[in-house]
Coordinates of C-alpha atoms in Angstrom, one line a residue:
M1 CA 2.0 -3.0 11.8
K2 CA 2.8 -4.5 15.1
T3 CA 2.2 -8.1 16.3
P4 CA -0.6 -8.6 18.7
T5 CA 1.8 -9.7 21.3
W6 CA -0.5 -11.8 23.4
L7 CA -1.1 -14.2 20.5
D8 CA -0.5 -17.7 20.8
Q9 CA 1.6 -19.0 17.8
N10 CA -1.6 -20.7 16.5
G11 CA -3.5 -17.3 16.7
V12 CA -5.9 -18.7 19.3
L13 CA -7.2 -15.7 21.0
P14 CA -9.3 -16.7 24.3
H15 CA -11.7 -14.2 25.4
M16 CA -10.3 -13.7 28.9
R17 CA -6.8 -13.1 27.4
I18 CA -8.3 -10.4 24.9
A19 CA -10.0 -8.7 27.8
T20 CA -7.0 -8.7 29.9
A21 CA -4.7 -7.4 27.0
V22 CA -7.2 -4.7 26.1
A23 CA -7.5 -3.6 29.7
L24 CA -3.7 -3.3 29.9
I25 CA -3.4 -1.1 26.7
F26 CA -6.1 1.2 28.0
A27 CA -4.3 1.4 31.2
A28 CA -1.1 2.2 29.7
T29 CA -2.8 5.1 27.8
A30 CA -4.5 6.5 30.7
M31 CA -7.7 5.5 29.2
A32 CA -7.3 8.0 26.4
F33 CA -9.4 6.9 23.3
V34 CA -6.5 7.4 20.8
A35 CA -4.5 4.9 19.0
V36 CA -1.2 3.8 20.7
R37 CA 2.0 3.3 19.1
P38 CA 1.6 -0.3 17.7
S39 CA 3.7 -2.5 20.1
S40 CA 6.5 -4.3 18.4
A41 CA 6.4 -7.8 18.0
I42 CA 7.7 -10.1 20.7
A43 CA 8.0 -13.7 19.7
Q44 CA 6.9 -16.1 22.2
S45 CA 6.5 -20.0 22.2
A46 CA 3.0 -21.3 22.0
S47 CA 2.7 -22.1 25.5
T48 CA 3.7 -18.6 26.8
Q49 CA 1.3 -15.6 27.0
A50 CA 2.9 -12.5 25.4
L51 CA 1.7 -9.2 26.5
P52 CA 2.1 -5.7 25.3
E53 CA 5.4 -4.0 25.9
S54 CA 5.7 -2.1 29.0
N55 CA 7.9 0.7 27.7
P56 CA 6.2 4.3 27.1
I57 CA 4.1 4.6 24.2
L58 CA 3.2 7.5 22.0
P59 CA -0.1 8.5 20.6
L60 CA -0.5 7.1 17.0
P61 CA -1.9 8.5 14.7
P62 CA 0.0 11.6 15.9
K63 CA -2.3 13.5 18.3
K64 CA -2.9 16.7 16.6
G65 CA -4.6 19.9 17.3
A66 CA -8.2 20.4 16.3
T67 CA -7.2 22.6 13.3
R68 CA -4.6 21.9 10.8
P69 CA -1.3 23.6 11.3
A70 CA -0.1 26.2 8.6
A71 CA 1.3 24.6 5.6
P72 CA 5.2 24.3 5.9
A73 CA 7.4 26.2 3.7
L74 CA 9.2 24.4 0.9
A75 CA 12.6 25.1 -0.1
P76 CA 12.8 26.9 -3.7
N77 CA 12.8 24.7 -6.6
S78 CA 11.6 21.6 -4.2
P79 CA 10.4 18.6 -6.2
W80 CA 7.4 18.5 -3.7
Q81 CA 4.3 20.4 -3.9
L82 CA 1.4 20.7 -1.4
L83 CA -2.0 20.1 -2.8
T84 CA -3.9 23.4 -3.0
N85 CA -6.8 21.9 -1.3
Q86 CA -6.3 19.7 1.7
P87 CA -8.9 17.0 2.5
P88 CA -11.5 18.2 5.1
V89 CA -11.3 15.2 7.1
I90 CA -13.9 15.0 9.9
D91 CA -11.5 14.0 12.8
Y92 CA -8.3 15.6 12.1
T93 CA -7.2 15.5 15.7
D94 CA -7.2 11.7 16.2
C95 CA -7.0 10.6 12.6
G96 CA -5.8 12.3 9.5
P97 CA -5.3 11.8 5.6
G98 CA -3.8 8.5 4.7
N99 CA -4.3 5.2 2.8
P100 CA -4.7 6.7 -0.7
I101 CA -6.2 4.3 -3.4
L102 CA -6.3 5.1 -7.1
L103 CA -9.7 4.4 -8.6
T104 CA -9.8 3.1 -12.1
D105 CA -11.7 6.5 -13.1
G106 CA -8.6 8.5 -12.4
T107 CA -9.9 9.8 -8.9
V108 CA -8.1 9.0 -5.6
M109 CA -9.9 7.5 -2.6
L110 CA -8.3 8.6 0.8
Q111 CA -9.3 7.5 4.4
D112 CA -9.4 9.7 7.4
D113 CA -7.1 7.0 8.6
G114 CA -8.3 5.4 11.6
C115 CA -11.8 6.8 11.3
Q116 CA -14.8 5.9 9.1
D117 CA -14.9 9.0 6.6
W118 CA -13.4 8.6 3.2
W119 CA -13.0 11.1 0.5
K120 CA -12.5 11.3 -3.3
L121 CA -9.8 13.7 -4.9
T122 CA -10.9 14.6 -8.5
P123 CA -8.2 16.2 -10.7
D124 CA -9.0 19.5 -12.2
Q125 CA -10.2 20.0 -15.8
F126 CA -6.6 19.9 -17.0
G127 CA -5.8 16.7 -15.2
S128 CA -4.0 18.4 -12.1
Y129 CA -4.2 16.5 -8.8
V130 CA -2.5 19.4 -7.1
N131 CA -5.4 21.7 -8.0
G132 CA -8.0 18.8 -7.5
T133 CA -11.1 19.1 -5.3
W134 CA -12.3 16.7 -2.4
T135 CA -15.8 15.4 -2.1
Q136 CA -16.9 12.9 0.8
L137 CA -17.6 9.2 0.1
A138 CA -19.7 6.9 2.0
S139 CA -18.3 5.9 5.4
T140 CA -17.3 2.5 6.2
P141 CA -20.1 0.3 7.6
A142 CA -21.3 0.4 11.3
G143 CA -18.9 -1.2 13.5
Y144 CA -16.0 -1.0 11.2
S145 CA -13.4 1.8 11.5
P146 CA -10.0 0.3 10.7
L147 CA -6.4 1.6 10.9
Y148 CA -3.7 -0.3 9.3
H149 CA -5.3 -2.7 7.1
S150 CA -5.0 -4.6 3.9
S151 CA -6.4 -2.8 0.6
A152 CA -6.5 -3.3 -3.1
V153 CA -8.5 -2.3 -6.2
L154 CA -10.0 -5.3 -7.8
P155 CA -10.1 -6.1 -11.5
D156 CA -13.8 -5.0 -11.7
G157 CA -13.0 -1.6 -10.3
R158 CA -14.3 -2.1 -6.9
V159 CA -12.1 -1.7 -3.7
I160 CA -11.5 -4.1 -1.0
I161 CA -10.2 -3.4 2.6
E162 CA -9.7 -6.2 5.0
G163 CA -8.8 -6.5 8.7
G164 CA -7.1 -3.6 10.8
E165 CA -4.6 -3.7 13.6
Y166 CA -6.8 -1.1 15.1
N167 CA -10.7 -0.7 15.1
F168 CA -12.1 2.6 16.3
L169 CA -8.6 3.3 17.4
S170 CA -8.5 0.2 19.7
A171 CA -5.8 -2.5 19.2
V172 CA -7.9 -5.6 18.3
W173 CA -6.5 -7.1 15.0
T174 CA -10.1 -7.3 13.7
N175 CA -11.0 -9.8 11.2
L176 CA -13.9 -7.5 9.5
G177 CA -13.7 -6.6 6.1
A178 CA -15.6 -4.5 3.3
I179 CA -15.7 -4.0 -0.4
Y180 CA -16.5 -0.4 -1.8
D181 CA -18.3 0.1 -5.1
P182 CA -17.6 3.4 -6.4
Q183 CA -20.6 3.2 -8.9
T184 CA -23.0 3.2 -6.2
D185 CA -20.9 4.7 -3.3
T186 CA -21.7 1.8 -1.1
W187 CA -19.9 -0.6 1.0
T188 CA -20.7 -4.3 1.5
M189 CA -19.2 -6.3 4.6
V190 CA -17.2 -9.3 3.8
N191 CA -17.1 -12.4 6.2
P192 CA -13.5 -13.4 7.0
P193 CA -12.5 -17.0 6.0
T194 CA -13.7 -19.8 8.0
G195 CA -11.9 -19.9 11.5
W196 CA -9.9 -16.8 11.2
S197 CA -10.4 -14.8 14.3
T198 CA -7.8 -12.1 13.0
I199 CA -6.6 -10.5 10.0
G200 CA -5.4 -7.2 11.5
D201 CA -2.5 -5.3 9.9
A202 CA -2.0 -8.2 7.2
Q203 CA -0.7 -8.1 3.6
S204 CA -2.6 -8.7 0.4
V205 CA -1.9 -9.0 -3.2
V206 CA -4.1 -9.2 -6.5
L207 CA -2.5 -12.1 -8.2
S208 CA -1.7 -12.0 -12.0
D209 CA -4.9 -13.6 -12.8
G210 CA -7.0 -11.2 -11.0
T211 CA -7.7 -13.3 -8.0
Y212 CA -7.4 -11.4 -4.5
M213 CA -5.1 -13.0 -1.9
Q214 CA -5.4 -12.2 1.7
A215 CA -3.0 -12.9 4.6
N216 CA -3.9 -13.5 8.4
C217 CA -1.5 -11.2 10.2
C218 CA -1.0 -13.5 13.1
T219 CA -0.8 -17.0 11.6
D220 CA 0.7 -18.6 8.6
Q221 CA -2.7 -18.7 6.9
A222 CA -3.6 -17.2 3.4
A223 CA -6.9 -17.4 1.4
L224 CA -8.1 -16.7 -2.1
L225 CA -11.5 -14.6 -2.5
N226 CA -14.1 -15.7 -4.9
L227 CA -15.8 -12.5 -5.8
S228 CA -18.9 -14.3 -7.4
N229 CA -20.1 -15.3 -4.0
F230 CA -17.8 -13.7 -1.4
T231 CA -16.3 -17.2 -0.3
W232 CA -12.7 -18.1 0.7
T233 CA -10.5 -20.9 -0.3
P234 CA -7.2 -21.6 1.8
T235 CA -4.1 -21.3 0.2
G236 CA -0.3 -20.8 0.8
S237 CA 0.8 -24.3 2.3
G238 CA 4.5 -24.6 3.5
K239 CA 4.8 -21.2 4.9
F240 CA 8.2 -20.9 7.1
D241 CA 6.8 -18.4 9.5
V242 CA 3.7 -16.4 10.5
N243 CA 2.9 -13.7 8.0
D244 CA 3.0 -10.8 10.6
E245 CA 5.3 -7.7 9.5
E246 CA 6.0 -9.1 6.0
G247 CA 5.1 -7.7 2.7
W248 CA 4.2 -9.5 -0.7
T249 CA 5.7 -8.3 -3.9
L250 CA 4.3 -9.6 -7.4
L251 CA 7.0 -10.8 -9.7
P252 CA 7.2 -11.0 -13.6
N253 CA 7.0 -14.7 -13.3
K254 CA 3.3 -14.4 -11.8
K255 CA 4.7 -15.5 -8.4
V256 CA 4.9 -13.8 -5.1
L257 CA 8.1 -12.6 -3.1
T258 CA 8.3 -12.2 0.6
V259 CA 11.1 -11.9 3.2
D260 CA 10.5 -13.6 6.3
A261 CA 10.4 -11.6 9.6
Y262 CA 10.7 -14.6 12.1
V263 CA 7.8 -13.8 14.3
F264 CA 7.5 -16.6 16.8
Q265 CA 10.5 -18.2 15.1
Y266 CA 13.2 -15.8 16.4
D267 CA 16.6 -16.5 14.9
A268 CA 19.3 -13.9 15.5
R269 CA 20.8 -14.9 12.3
G270 CA 17.8 -15.5 10.3
T271 CA 17.8 -14.2 6.6
N272 CA 15.2 -16.5 4.8
S273 CA 13.0 -15.3 2.0
E274 CA 10.0 -17.2 0.2
I275 CA 8.3 -17.5 -3.1
Y276 CA 4.5 -18.3 -3.5
D277 CA 3.6 -20.2 -6.4
P278 CA -0.1 -19.6 -7.5
L279 CA -0.3 -22.6 -9.5
A280 CA 0.8 -25.0 -6.7
G281 CA -0.7 -22.8 -3.8
S282 CA 2.4 -23.1 -1.6
W283 CA 5.5 -21.4 -0.5
S284 CA 9.2 -22.4 -0.8
T285 CA 12.3 -20.7 -0.1
A286 CA 13.7 -18.0 -2.0
G287 CA 17.1 -18.3 -0.5
S288 CA 19.0 -16.2 1.9
T289 CA 18.8 -12.2 1.5
I290 CA 22.3 -12.4 2.7
V291 CA 22.0 -9.4 5.0
Q292 CA 19.3 -9.3 7.6
L293 CA 16.3 -7.1 6.7
W294 CA 14.1 -7.8 9.6
D295 CA 14.9 -6.1 12.8
S296 CA 16.1 -8.7 15.3
A297 CA 17.8 -6.3 17.5
A298 CA 20.6 -8.9 17.6
H299 CA 23.4 -6.6 18.7
C300 CA 21.5 -4.3 20.9
G301 CA 19.5 -6.5 23.3
G302 CA 18.3 -9.3 21.2
K303 CA 14.9 -11.0 21.2
N304 CA 13.0 -9.0 23.9
H305 CA 14.0 -5.8 22.1
A306 CA 13.3 -6.9 18.6
S307 CA 10.4 -5.0 16.5
F308 CA 10.6 -7.8 13.8
E309 CA 9.7 -5.0 11.4
V310 CA 10.7 -5.4 7.6
G311 CA 10.8 -2.4 4.9
P312 CA 9.1 -2.5 1.8
G313 CA 10.1 -4.2 -1.5
V314 CA 9.8 -2.7 -5.0
L315 CA 10.0 -4.5 -8.3
R316 CA 12.0 -2.3 -10.9
P317 CA 11.6 -2.6 -14.6
D318 CA 14.9 -4.6 -14.9
G319 CA 13.5 -7.4 -13.0
T320 CA 15.1 -6.5 -9.9
V321 CA 13.4 -6.2 -6.4
F322 CA 15.0 -3.5 -4.0
Y323 CA 14.2 -4.5 -0.7
T324 CA 14.8 -2.3 2.3
G325 CA 15.4 -3.4 6.0
A326 CA 14.7 -2.2 9.5
S327 CA 17.0 -2.1 12.5
R328 CA 16.8 -0.9 16.1
C329 CA 20.8 -1.2 16.3
G330 CA 21.9 1.1 13.6
A331 CA 21.6 1.7 9.9
G332 CA 19.2 -0.6 8.0
H333 CA 20.4 -2.9 5.4
T334 CA 19.2 -3.4 1.9
A335 CA 19.2 -6.4 -0.5
I336 CA 18.3 -6.9 -4.3
Y337 CA 16.5 -9.9 -5.6
N338 CA 17.0 -10.8 -9.2
S339 CA 13.8 -12.2 -10.6
N340 CA 15.6 -13.2 -13.7
T341 CA 18.4 -15.4 -11.8
S342 CA 16.3 -16.0 -8.6
G343 CA 19.2 -14.9 -6.5
W344 CA 19.9 -12.1 -3.8
T345 CA 22.7 -9.7 -3.6
T346 CA 23.6 -7.1 -1.0
G347 CA 22.5 -3.5 -1.5
P348 CA 23.9 -0.5 0.4
D349 CA 23.3 0.1 3.9
F350 CA 21.3 3.3 4.7
P351 CA 23.3 6.3 5.8
D352 CA 23.6 7.3 9.5
S353 CA 21.1 5.3 11.5
L354 CA 18.3 5.5 9.1
D355 CA 16.1 2.3 8.3
I356 CA 12.4 1.7 7.3
A357 CA 10.7 0.0 10.2
D358 CA 7.4 0.2 8.2
G359 CA 7.2 3.1 5.7
P360 CA 6.4 3.6 2.1
A361 CA 8.4 3.2 -1.2
A362 CA 7.2 3.7 -4.8
L363 CA 8.5 3.0 -8.4
E364 CA 8.8 6.4 -10.2
P365 CA 8.2 6.4 -13.9
N366 CA 12.0 6.9 -14.5
G367 CA 12.8 3.6 -13.0
K368 CA 14.1 4.9 -9.5
V369 CA 12.7 3.8 -6.3
L370 CA 11.5 6.5 -3.9
M371 CA 11.4 5.7 -0.3
M372 CA 10.9 7.3 3.3
A373 CA 13.3 6.3 6.1
S374 CA 13.7 7.4 9.7
P375 CA 16.0 6.6 12.6
G376 CA 15.7 3.4 14.4
I377 CA 12.2 2.1 15.3
F378 CA 9.5 4.5 14.8
N379 CA 11.5 7.7 15.5
T380 CA 11.6 11.1 13.9
P381 CA 12.6 12.9 11.8
S382 CA 12.2 11.3 8.3
T383 CA 14.6 11.4 5.4
F384 CA 13.6 10.8 1.7
L385 CA 16.0 8.8 -0.6
E386 CA 16.1 7.4 -4.1
W387 CA 17.6 4.1 -5.5
D388 CA 18.7 4.3 -9.2
G389 CA 20.0 0.6 -9.5
S390 CA 23.4 1.5 -8.3
S391 CA 23.3 4.2 -5.6
L392 CA 21.3 5.3 -2.8
A393 CA 21.0 9.2 -2.7
E394 CA 19.0 11.6 -0.3
I395 CA 16.7 13.9 -1.8
S396 CA 14.6 16.9 -0.7
P397 CA 12.5 16.3 2.2
A398 CA 8.8 16.3 2.0
P399 CA 6.5 19.0 3.7
H400 CA 6.5 18.2 7.5
A401 CA 9.5 15.7 7.1
M402 CA 11.0 17.0 10.4
N403 CA 8.0 15.8 12.5
D404 CA 7.3 12.5 10.5
S405 CA 8.5 9.0 11.2
S406 CA 8.7 6.6 8.2
F407 CA 5.5 4.8 9.3
Y408 CA 3.3 7.9 9.0
G409 CA 3.7 8.1 5.2
N410 CA 1.9 6.4 2.3
F411 CA 2.7 6.7 -1.3
L412 CA 0.5 6.4 -4.3
V413 CA 1.6 6.6 -8.0
L414 CA -0.6 9.0 -10.0
P415 CA -1.4 8.6 -13.7
T416 CA 0.6 12.0 -14.2
G417 CA 3.6 10.2 -13.1
Q418 CA 3.7 12.1 -9.8
I419 CA 3.9 10.3 -6.3
L420 CA 1.1 11.3 -4.1
F421 CA 2.3 11.3 -0.3
T422 CA 0.0 11.4 2.9
D423 CA 1.5 11.5 6.4
F424 CA -1.7 12.1 8.7
F425 CA -1.0 15.7 8.5
F426 CA -0.9 16.9 4.8
V427 CA -1.3 15.7 1.2
S428 CA 1.3 16.5 -1.2
V429 CA 3.0 15.3 -4.5
Y430 CA 6.5 14.4 -5.4
N431 CA 7.4 15.4 -9.1
P432 CA 10.1 12.8 -10.2
S433 CA 12.9 13.9 -12.5
G434 CA 13.6 12.5 -15.9
S435 CA 11.3 10.3 -18.1
Y436 CA 10.6 6.7 -18.6
N437 CA 12.0 4.2 -21.1
P438 CA 9.5 3.8 -24.0
A439 CA 10.0 0.1 -23.6
W440 CA 8.1 0.2 -20.3
A441 CA 5.0 1.9 -21.8
P442 CA 1.6 0.4 -22.5
S443 CA 1.1 -0.4 -26.2
I444 CA -2.4 -0.1 -27.6
Q445 CA -3.3 -2.9 -30.2
S446 CA -6.8 -2.3 -30.5
A447 CA -8.9 0.6 -29.6
P448 CA -12.4 2.2 -30.9
S449 CA -11.8 5.2 -33.3
R450 CA -15.2 6.8 -32.7
I451 CA -17.0 6.9 -29.2
T452 CA -20.0 8.3 -27.5
P453 CA -20.2 9.8 -24.1
G454 CA -21.9 7.3 -21.7
G455 CA -20.8 4.4 -23.9
S456 CA -18.8 1.3 -23.0
Y457 CA -16.0 0.0 -25.1
L458 CA -13.2 -2.6 -25.2
I459 CA -9.6 -1.8 -25.7
S460 CA -6.6 -4.2 -25.7
G461 CA -2.9 -4.0 -25.8
Y462 CA 0.5 -4.8 -24.2
R463 CA 2.0 -3.8 -20.6
F464 CA -1.3 -2.6 -19.5
N465 CA -0.5 -3.5 -16.0
G466 CA 2.7 -1.7 -15.9
M467 CA 6.3 -2.8 -14.9
S468 CA 5.5 -3.2 -11.4
Q469 CA 2.7 -2.7 -8.8
G470 CA 3.9 0.8 -8.2
A471 CA 3.8 1.6 -4.5
A472 CA 4.8 -0.7 -1.7
Y473 CA 4.5 -0.6 2.0
G474 CA 4.3 -4.3 3.1
D475 CA 1.8 -5.0 6.0
D476 CA -0.5 -2.2 7.1
Q477 CA -1.3 -0.7 3.8
Q478 CA -1.1 -1.6 0.0
A479 CA -1.7 0.9 -2.9
A480 CA -0.8 -1.1 -6.1
T481 CA -1.8 0.5 -9.5
N482 CA -0.9 -2.3 -11.8
Y483 CA -4.2 -1.8 -13.8
P484 CA -4.9 0.3 -17.0
L485 CA -6.4 3.8 -16.9
V486 CA -7.9 5.3 -20.1
R487 CA -7.4 9.0 -20.3
M488 CA -8.6 11.2 -23.2
T489 CA -7.6 14.8 -23.9
N490 CA -10.0 17.1 -26.1
N491 CA -7.7 18.6 -28.7
R492 CA -9.5 22.0 -28.8
T493 CA -10.0 22.7 -25.0
G494 CA -7.2 20.6 -23.7
H495 CA -9.5 19.2 -21.1
V496 CA -8.8 15.9 -19.6
F497 CA -11.3 13.0 -19.1
Y498 CA -10.7 9.6 -17.4
S499 CA -13.0 6.7 -18.5
R500 CA -13.7 4.1 -15.8
T501 CA -11.8 0.8 -16.6
H502 CA -13.1 -2.5 -15.3
D503 CA -12.8 -6.2 -15.9
H504 CA -9.3 -6.3 -16.8
S505 CA -8.3 -9.7 -18.5
G506 CA -5.2 -9.9 -16.6
M507 CA -3.0 -8.1 -13.7
A508 CA 0.5 -9.6 -14.4
V509 CA 3.2 -7.0 -14.1
A510 CA 6.2 -6.7 -16.5
S511 CA 4.1 -9.1 -18.9
N512 CA 4.3 -9.7 -22.6
D513 CA 0.7 -10.9 -22.3
L514 CA -2.1 -9.4 -24.4
V515 CA -4.4 -7.6 -21.9
S516 CA -8.1 -6.1 -22.6
T517 CA -10.2 -4.0 -20.5
H518 CA -13.6 -2.4 -20.7
F519 CA -13.8 1.4 -20.3
D520 CA -17.0 3.4 -19.6
V521 CA -16.8 7.0 -21.2
P522 CA -18.1 9.6 -18.8
V523 CA -21.3 11.3 -19.9
T524 CA -19.5 14.8 -19.4
Q525 CA -16.9 13.8 -22.2
E526 CA -16.5 16.8 -24.5
H527 CA -17.4 16.3 -28.3
G528 CA -14.8 16.4 -31.0
P529 CA -11.4 15.1 -31.8
S530 CA -9.5 13.9 -28.9
T531 CA -6.3 11.8 -28.1
L532 CA -6.6 8.7 -26.0
V533 CA -3.9 7.0 -23.9
V534 CA -3.8 4.1 -21.7
V535 CA -1.6 4.7 -18.4
A536 CA -0.2 2.2 -16.0
N537 CA 1.9 3.3 -13.1
G538 CA 2.2 6.9 -14.3
I539 CA 3.4 5.8 -17.7
P540 CA 1.2 6.6 -20.9
S541 CA 1.0 4.8 -24.0
A542 CA 1.6 6.4 -27.5
P543 CA -1.7 8.3 -28.1
V544 CA -4.3 7.2 -30.6
A545 CA -6.9 9.6 -32.3
V546 CA -10.6 9.2 -31.4
T547 CA -13.5 11.3 -32.2
V548 CA -16.2 11.8 -29.6
N549 CA -19.5 11.9 -31.2

């Protein structure tokens, strides 16, 4: 989320300087063992020591009472719904619900964000997440309790988390990481790439071929993970600036888009963007975004007031990426990247003084982009908006919006087409209006007609990875859902069952490639005639008939 401001440009962290910086942070917070508001990036030359800002800081995650406040009232006919059952996180006061991740069996994994406990939301027998129930999962391994970190669901169905701006609510930009196996409810630590002393609040992405790519928050380094032996291979030569504050968006051409934040390379007029080519393993310019999307504070103090924050970017079904900006000086800008023409055009500015200095966005099944904005840098309240491809419109506020800043929020696209929302306080869902274009839906080419509870099967088809990654944030958190889920509904009872999918043959978005995946039918699957659909990013395929023996 925020740059470790005592870093050298090459990411070197001498032990004496770490100790000094951490001591300064704890002194600034009166020795309170709470997370501080992550300090904004301050670009410095490689020879200059950069220390945390001296301006007053606020507790983050937001410091709360020991008990959850009463559920906020929602306006009549609000598109938002609070979950009937809120997660019973262990340390609600210091942490709180966040970082939702969709597992390939249709359940949702959620962190007590900043703490070690994790929870699983299971939809009810009719597939409702609003009426779902929570069970506790294994906690992260000893010594690892990250806040603001990379996360992804791997093609084999496991979950990886890497880094963390905070560890045990102390700002350290850790290089720790771990993989979670939902089948065994266990975590396994992952060693960092050779020579990396930081990963921190870095971005990550699962590339189109299923390879996991990880950034180092505080340098221009990136690496690819070999899941068979947990080894890393360097990649990403030619990066213009360090990775800090930037996000990665997977494009239909299987490349990756980012907007530069100019950390350690401050340029008050900088508007560069970049493309990563997996085949070449290198970055090249994607041209000017025309308007500035990173917060340079150029018109209200300049370099020493810049946060360097950038908003999220979301790929839409028409091949455009709607990219949002941050600004300390006023309304944030937006820009649109057309992946078909490889060019940028300007979008509308946010209304009033709104921007997204860290915050979530997500693609709704109807093709609109949902986003959470707030004034300036890390201020409250929050405002929710939608982009439909031509206009930016304010929508009804989420529960607790008056007390939220945009960076509190996380989105996750559910298989129902709803958008799950967390903000350290509550968990709710947004119900988008309208419907999807059938051309965006998965299409099943081959599927078994008879299945048995406990059996494993192969299914194949097109658009199994959806038209987009789904949700976006940038650095700090990723919740992509560009992978197929298999959902069956019993014709007699109407009960809904998800099979665990794994080992997808590809992860390319908006692709016409034939994709296959394996699915394991739960032993609890009800017998009898049923319908089966493949779901990606909340959009189901046309149903096919199956008989459960």
